[in-house]
Every structure is written in C-alpha cells, then in structure tokens.
Coordinates of C-alpha atoms and ligand atoms in Angstrom, one line a residue:
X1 CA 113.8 77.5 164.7
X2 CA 111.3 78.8 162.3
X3 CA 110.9 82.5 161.8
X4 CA 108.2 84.9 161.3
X5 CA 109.7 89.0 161.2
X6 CA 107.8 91.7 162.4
X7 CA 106.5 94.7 160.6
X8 CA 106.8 98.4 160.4
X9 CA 104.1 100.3 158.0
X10 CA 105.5 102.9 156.5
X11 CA 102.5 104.4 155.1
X12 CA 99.2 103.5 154.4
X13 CA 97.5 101.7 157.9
X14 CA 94.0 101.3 158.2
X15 CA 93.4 102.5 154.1
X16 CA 94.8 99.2 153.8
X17 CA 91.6 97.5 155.3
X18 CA 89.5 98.9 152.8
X19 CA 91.5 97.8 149.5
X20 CA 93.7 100.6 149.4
X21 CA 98.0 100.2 149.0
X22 CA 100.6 100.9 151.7
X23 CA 103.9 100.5 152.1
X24 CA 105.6 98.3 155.0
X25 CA 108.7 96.7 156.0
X26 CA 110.0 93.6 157.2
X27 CA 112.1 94.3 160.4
X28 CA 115.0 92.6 161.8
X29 CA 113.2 91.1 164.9
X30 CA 110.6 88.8 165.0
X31 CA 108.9 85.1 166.5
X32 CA 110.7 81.8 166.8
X33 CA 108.9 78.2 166.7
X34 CA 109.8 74.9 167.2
X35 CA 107.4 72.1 166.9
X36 CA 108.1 68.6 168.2
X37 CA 105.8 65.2 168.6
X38 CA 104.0 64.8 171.7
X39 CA 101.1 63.2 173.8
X40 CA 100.4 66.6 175.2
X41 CA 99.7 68.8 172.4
X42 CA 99.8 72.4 173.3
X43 CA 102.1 75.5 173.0
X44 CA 104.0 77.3 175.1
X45 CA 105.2 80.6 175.5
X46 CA 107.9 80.7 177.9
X47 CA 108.6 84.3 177.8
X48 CA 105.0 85.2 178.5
X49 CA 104.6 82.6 180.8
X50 CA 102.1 81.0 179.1
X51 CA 101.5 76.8 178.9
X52 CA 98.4 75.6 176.9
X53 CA 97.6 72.1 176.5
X54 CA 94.3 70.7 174.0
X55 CA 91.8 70.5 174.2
X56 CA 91.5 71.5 177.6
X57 CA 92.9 75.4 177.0
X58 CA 91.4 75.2 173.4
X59 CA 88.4 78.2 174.2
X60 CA 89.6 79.9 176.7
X61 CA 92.4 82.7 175.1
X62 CA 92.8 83.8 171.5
X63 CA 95.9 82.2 172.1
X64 CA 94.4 78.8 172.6
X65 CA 91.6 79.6 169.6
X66 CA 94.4 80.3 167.2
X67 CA 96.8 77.6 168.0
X68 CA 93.5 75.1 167.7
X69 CA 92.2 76.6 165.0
X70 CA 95.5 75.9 162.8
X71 CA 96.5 72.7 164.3
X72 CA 92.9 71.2 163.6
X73 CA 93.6 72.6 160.0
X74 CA 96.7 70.2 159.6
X75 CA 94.4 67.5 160.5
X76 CA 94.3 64.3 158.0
X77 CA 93.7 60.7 157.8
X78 CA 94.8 59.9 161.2
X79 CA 93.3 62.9 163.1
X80 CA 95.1 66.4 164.2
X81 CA 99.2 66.1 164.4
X82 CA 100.0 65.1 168.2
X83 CA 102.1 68.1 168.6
X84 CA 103.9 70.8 171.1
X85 CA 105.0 73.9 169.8
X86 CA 107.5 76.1 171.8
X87 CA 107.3 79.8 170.6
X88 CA 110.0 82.7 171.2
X89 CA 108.6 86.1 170.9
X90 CA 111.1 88.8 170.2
X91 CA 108.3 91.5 169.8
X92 CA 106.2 93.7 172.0
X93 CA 102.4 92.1 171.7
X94 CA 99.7 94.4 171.3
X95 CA 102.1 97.2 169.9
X96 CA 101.6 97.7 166.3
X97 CA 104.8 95.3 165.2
X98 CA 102.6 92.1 164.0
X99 CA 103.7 89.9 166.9
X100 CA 100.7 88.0 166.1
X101 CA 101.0 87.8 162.6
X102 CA 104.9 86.7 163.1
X103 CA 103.6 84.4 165.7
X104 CA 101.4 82.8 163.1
X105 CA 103.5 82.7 160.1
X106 CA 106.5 81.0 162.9
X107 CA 103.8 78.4 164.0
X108 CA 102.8 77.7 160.4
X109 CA 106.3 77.0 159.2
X110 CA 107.4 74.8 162.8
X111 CA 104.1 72.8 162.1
X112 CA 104.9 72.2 157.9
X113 CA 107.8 71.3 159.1
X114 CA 107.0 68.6 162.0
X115 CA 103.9 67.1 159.8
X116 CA 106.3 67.3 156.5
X117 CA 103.7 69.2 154.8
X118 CA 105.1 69.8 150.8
X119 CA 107.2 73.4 151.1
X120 CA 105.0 76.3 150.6
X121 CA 105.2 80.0 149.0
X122 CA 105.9 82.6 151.3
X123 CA 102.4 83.9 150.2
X124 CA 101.2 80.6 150.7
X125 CA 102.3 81.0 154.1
X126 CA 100.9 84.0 154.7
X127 CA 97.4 82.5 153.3
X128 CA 97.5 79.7 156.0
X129 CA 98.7 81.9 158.8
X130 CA 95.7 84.0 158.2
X131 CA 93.4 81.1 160.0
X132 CA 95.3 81.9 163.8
X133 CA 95.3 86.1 162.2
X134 CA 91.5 86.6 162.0
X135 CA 91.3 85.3 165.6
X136 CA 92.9 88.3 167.0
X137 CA 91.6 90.9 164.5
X138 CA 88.1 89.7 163.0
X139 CA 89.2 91.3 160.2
X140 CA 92.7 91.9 158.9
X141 CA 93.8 93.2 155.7
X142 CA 96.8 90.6 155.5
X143 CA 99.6 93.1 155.4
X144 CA 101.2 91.5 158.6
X145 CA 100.9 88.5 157.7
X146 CA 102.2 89.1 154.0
X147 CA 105.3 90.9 156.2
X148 CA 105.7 88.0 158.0
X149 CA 106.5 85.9 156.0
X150 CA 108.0 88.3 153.4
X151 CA 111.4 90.1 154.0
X152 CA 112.3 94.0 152.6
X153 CA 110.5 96.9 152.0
X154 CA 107.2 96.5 149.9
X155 CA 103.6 97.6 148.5
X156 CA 100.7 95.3 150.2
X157 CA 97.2 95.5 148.7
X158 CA 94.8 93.2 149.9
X159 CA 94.4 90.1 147.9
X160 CA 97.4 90.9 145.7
X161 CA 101.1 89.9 145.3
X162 CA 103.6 92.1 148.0
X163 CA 105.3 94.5 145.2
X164 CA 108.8 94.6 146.4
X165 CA 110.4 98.5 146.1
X166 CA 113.9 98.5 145.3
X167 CA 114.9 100.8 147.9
X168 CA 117.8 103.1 146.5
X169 CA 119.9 103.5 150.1
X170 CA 119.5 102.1 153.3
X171 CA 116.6 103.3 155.4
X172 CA 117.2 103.9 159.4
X173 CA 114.2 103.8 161.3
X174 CA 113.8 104.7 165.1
X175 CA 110.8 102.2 166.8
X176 CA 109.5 103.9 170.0
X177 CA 107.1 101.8 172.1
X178 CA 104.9 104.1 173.8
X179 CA 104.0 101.1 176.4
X180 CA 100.3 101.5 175.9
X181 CA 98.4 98.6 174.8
X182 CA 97.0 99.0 170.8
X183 CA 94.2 96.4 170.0
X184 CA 94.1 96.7 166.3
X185 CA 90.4 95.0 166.1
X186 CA 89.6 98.0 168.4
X187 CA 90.9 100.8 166.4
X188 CA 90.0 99.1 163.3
X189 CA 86.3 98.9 164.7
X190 CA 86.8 102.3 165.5
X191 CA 87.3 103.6 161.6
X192 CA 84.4 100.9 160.6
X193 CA 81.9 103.3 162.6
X194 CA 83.3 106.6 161.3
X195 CA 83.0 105.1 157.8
X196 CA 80.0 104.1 158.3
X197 CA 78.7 107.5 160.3
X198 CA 81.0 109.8 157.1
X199 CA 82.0 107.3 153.8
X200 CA 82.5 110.5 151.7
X201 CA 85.3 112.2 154.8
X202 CA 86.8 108.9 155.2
X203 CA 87.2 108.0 151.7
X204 CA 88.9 111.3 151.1
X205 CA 91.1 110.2 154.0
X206 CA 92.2 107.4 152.4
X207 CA 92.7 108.5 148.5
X208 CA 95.1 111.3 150.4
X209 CA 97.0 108.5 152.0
X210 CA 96.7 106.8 148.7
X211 CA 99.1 110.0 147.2
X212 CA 101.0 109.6 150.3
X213 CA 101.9 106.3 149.6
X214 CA 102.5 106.7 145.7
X215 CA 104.8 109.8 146.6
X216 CA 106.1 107.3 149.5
X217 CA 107.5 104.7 146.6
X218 CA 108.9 107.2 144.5
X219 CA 111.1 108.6 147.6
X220 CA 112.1 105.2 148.6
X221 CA 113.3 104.1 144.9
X222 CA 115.0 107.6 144.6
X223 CA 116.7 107.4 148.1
X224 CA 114.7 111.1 148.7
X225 CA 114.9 110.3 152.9
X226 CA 113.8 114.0 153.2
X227 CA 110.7 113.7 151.1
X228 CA 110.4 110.7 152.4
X229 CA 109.8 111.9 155.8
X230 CA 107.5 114.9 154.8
X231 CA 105.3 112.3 154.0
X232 CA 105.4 110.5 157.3
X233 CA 104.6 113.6 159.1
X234 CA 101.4 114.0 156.7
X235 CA 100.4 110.5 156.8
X236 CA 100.7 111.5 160.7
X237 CA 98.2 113.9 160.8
X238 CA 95.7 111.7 158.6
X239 CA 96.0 109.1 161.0
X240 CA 95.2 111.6 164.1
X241 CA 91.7 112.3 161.7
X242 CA 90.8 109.2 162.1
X243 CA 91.5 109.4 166.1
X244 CA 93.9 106.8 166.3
X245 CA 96.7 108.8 167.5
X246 CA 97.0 109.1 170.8
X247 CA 98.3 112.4 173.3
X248 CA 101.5 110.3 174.1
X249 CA 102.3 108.9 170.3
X250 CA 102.1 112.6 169.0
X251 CA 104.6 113.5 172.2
X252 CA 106.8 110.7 171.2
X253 CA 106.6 111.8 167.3
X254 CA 106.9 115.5 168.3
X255 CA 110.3 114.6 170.3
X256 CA 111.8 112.3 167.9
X257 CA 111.8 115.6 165.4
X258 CA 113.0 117.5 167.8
X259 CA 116.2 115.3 168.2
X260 CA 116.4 115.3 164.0
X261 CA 114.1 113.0 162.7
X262 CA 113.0 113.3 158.8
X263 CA 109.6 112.2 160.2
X264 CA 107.5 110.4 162.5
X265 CA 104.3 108.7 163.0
X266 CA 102.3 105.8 164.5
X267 CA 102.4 102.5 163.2
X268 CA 100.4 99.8 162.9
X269 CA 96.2 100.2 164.2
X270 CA 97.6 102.7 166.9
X271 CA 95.5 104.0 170.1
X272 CA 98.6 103.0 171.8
X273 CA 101.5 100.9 170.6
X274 CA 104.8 101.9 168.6
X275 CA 105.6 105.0 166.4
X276 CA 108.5 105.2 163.9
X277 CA 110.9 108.0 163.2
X278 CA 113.1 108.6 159.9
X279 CA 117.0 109.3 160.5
X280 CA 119.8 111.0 158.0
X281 CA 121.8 108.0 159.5
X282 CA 123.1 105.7 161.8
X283 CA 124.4 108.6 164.2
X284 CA 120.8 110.6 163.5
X285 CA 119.4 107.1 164.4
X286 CA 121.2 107.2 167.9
X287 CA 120.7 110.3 168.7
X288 CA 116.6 110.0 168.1
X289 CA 116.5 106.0 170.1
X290 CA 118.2 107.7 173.0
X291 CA 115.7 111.2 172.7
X292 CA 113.0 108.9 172.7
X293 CA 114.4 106.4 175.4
X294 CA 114.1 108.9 178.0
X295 CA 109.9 108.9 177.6
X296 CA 109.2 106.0 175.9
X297 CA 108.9 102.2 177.0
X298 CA 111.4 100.9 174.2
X299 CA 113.3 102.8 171.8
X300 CA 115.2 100.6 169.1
X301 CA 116.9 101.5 166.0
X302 CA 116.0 99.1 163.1
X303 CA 117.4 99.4 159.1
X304 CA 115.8 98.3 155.9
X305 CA 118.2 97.4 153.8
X306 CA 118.7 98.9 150.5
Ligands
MEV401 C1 97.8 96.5 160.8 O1 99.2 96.5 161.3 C2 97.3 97.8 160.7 C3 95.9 98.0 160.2 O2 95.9 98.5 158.9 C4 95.0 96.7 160.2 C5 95.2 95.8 159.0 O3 95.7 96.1 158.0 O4 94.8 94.6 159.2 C6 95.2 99.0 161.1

C-alpha cells in the first residue's frame, strides 16, 4: 500500500499560516492506499464506512470533492483514470494529526502509481496533495502535507524546503486524544478575525512563538528534553491567547505534568483534538499514556527518532 504518516507539531501552529517557522514531526502512524482499475471509480473507506462512487457522490462530502478534485487532475488524453481507490486510516480524523493531509499524500502516491505517472519528489508530493488539502481547510499552510509525505523531525515554512533537524537523542512523545472534534478551517478562521480585529497583539503572538521555535531547534540538536519542554508549556499558553485551547486540552496537559511530563500542549488547529506531552523516557512515556488514559479518548506513546 502507499503511505502517507501523520504529524505532530511541536511548535509553531497557526504562526505557520501566516509565513512564520514551526517545528513538526513525522509520526509512526499514518493512511494506507491502494488504487486498482475499475468501471466504478470511487473510493472507499472501509473503516469509516464510507463507499463513494463518481460522479454520482462527486459534490456531496469533502470527501467526494477531494477525491474528484485530484482524480480529474490525473486526467489526460483519454479522459480521468477509471479508478477505485481503497484507503486505510490509522489516524483519528478531525484531531490535529493530519489524517487528511496523510490521506491525500496516500491517494496521491496509490493514484502515481496505478496511472504510472514519472516518480515524484516527496515535496512534489506534497504540492499535488495540496489540490484534495485545500478542500478541507480553505487555507492550509502545507505543513501537513509537507509531513506527510516527509519522514523525521523538521522546520516547515510556507513555500520553502522542510529543513530537517538532526535531532541529538531520541524524542518520546505522549499523544492524548481529547475526543473532541477540532476543525482546523474553524480555528484557523478563528485567528483570521482576531488578526484582523488586533494585527499588532497577534503578530506579537507569533514573533514570541517564532523565539519558541528557534529555542525549540537548538534543544532538539542539543538533546536539551528539559528546555525542550519549557518551551512546550510556553508555546501552550500562547496558543490559549489565541483561544484555541480548550477547558479539557489544558486538563489533559495539566495531568500529563502531573504524571512527569517535560511539557505539554495542543497540537495541530486545536478547539478540540490531540495534545502532546514530552517524556525523560520510555518508562516516563508509560507512566504519562496511562495518566492520560484514564481521561482521555486515546492515549499513545509515539518516538522520533534521533
Ligand atoms: C495544522 O495542523 C495546524 C495549523 O497551523 C493550520 C495549518 O498550518 O494549515 C493551525
């Protein structure tokens, strides 16, 4: 099957929109696709319970908008490829951890793959993914995407090369799932209006995550996991600023410290969705997933690798 990985950001959401850095990670888990030739061109999504065919389902979901939106890209001489493409999510949707973007970058790689389409770049991926991305968040900065199709831990700016960051150790991270829904276009609608009501308080916002996310780098490449988390737990309380944190994201942060986390905070658009916590290690690690399993929906340990 081809693969698209989900995403953590470390640091940096929602600056990211407007042109500014942050750090994210490629996780372990992510979307499957398969894409095979038939008369009844569609996708399905077992797991969700979800069969589309075109062009009969073509307007009626984002799912069907995407999928014919990208297929109709592939179209050449003899019309769009008569395809089916089967698709295995291993990601919570709507919860800060790309699914969609991995869902895209997965499709994009199955359908290169069924039309023989000349092998691409993993930014090159990432590019073409971005025509099923923008139908479920108007206005992305990429950094999912880029994730997607990227592996490791890395700096995203928008309409840049990833910078990979050599990261000195191994980095544990607890992934809650608070079980609320998070619509990123919503939250990221939601900064839009308080940029436009305050530029000057939300601009400040960002160049402090900006520092965060400089500071954020230098941790990683020196393997500072204390410093490291400091900076999560400040990047935290930027994040509620901009009112995407929600009463039950700040309990779930509040309770993975408790049990010994470096640091925590939301990730991804937030108003719902996952948070992350830092651990010393994998026995840290355990101790936080099974803290946080007791209130949260999901609680998973991933690593990035050093
Ligand atoms: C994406 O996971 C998080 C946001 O920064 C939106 C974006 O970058 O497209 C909020």
């Amino acid at each position: 099957m081809s693969e698209g990985r989900g995403k953590i950001i470390v640091v940096g959401e929602h600056g990211v929109v407007y042109g500014r850095p942050a750090i994210a990670a490629s996780i372990a888990r992510g979307v499957g696709a398969r894409a095979r030739p038939s008369e009844d061109v569609g996708l399905d999504v077992e797991r969700w319970g979800v069969h589309l065919s075109l062009p009969r389902d073509a307007a009626d979901s984002d799912l069907g908008r995407a999928f014919a939106a990208l297929l109709e890209s592939y179209a050449g001489q003899s019309g769009t490829p008569r395809l089916r493409v089967e698709v295995r999510p291993d990601l919570p949707p709507g919860a800060g951890l790309g699914c969609s973007a991995a869902m895209g970058v997965a499709i994009v790689r199955a359908l290169d793959e069924a039309t023989g389409s000349p092998p691409r770049s993993s930014e090159e991926v990432a590019e073409r993914s971005l025509i099923w991305e923008r139908v479920f968040h108007g206005n992305p900065s990429g950094i999912d995407s880029a994730m997607a199709a990227g592996a490791g831990i890395a700096i995203f700016e928008k309409g840049k090369a990833l910078i990979p960051i050599r990261a000195r150790r191994p980095l544990y991270w607890v992934i809650g799932d608070s079980g609320e829904a998070s619509a990123t276009r919503l939250m990221v609608e939601e900064v839009a209006r308080q940029h436009v009501r305050d530029p000057a308080r939300i601009e400040k916002t960002f160049d402090a995550m900006e520092a965060l996310v400089r500071n954020a780098r230098l941790a990683i490449e020196q393997g500072d996991t204390k410093g490291l988390g400091q900076l999560l737990d400040m990047n935290q309380l930027l994040l509620g600023g901009l009112m995407v944190s929600t009463q039950r994201l700040e309990e779930m942060c509040d309770a993975a410290r408790r049990a010994g986390a470096l640091g925590a905070k939301l990730t991804g658009a937030g108003g719902g969705g996952c948070m992350i916590a830092l651990a010393k290690d994998p026995e840290d690690a355990a101790r936080i997933r099974d803290a946080l399993g007791l209130i949260a929906k999901d609680a998973f340990v991933v690593d990035t690798g050093a």
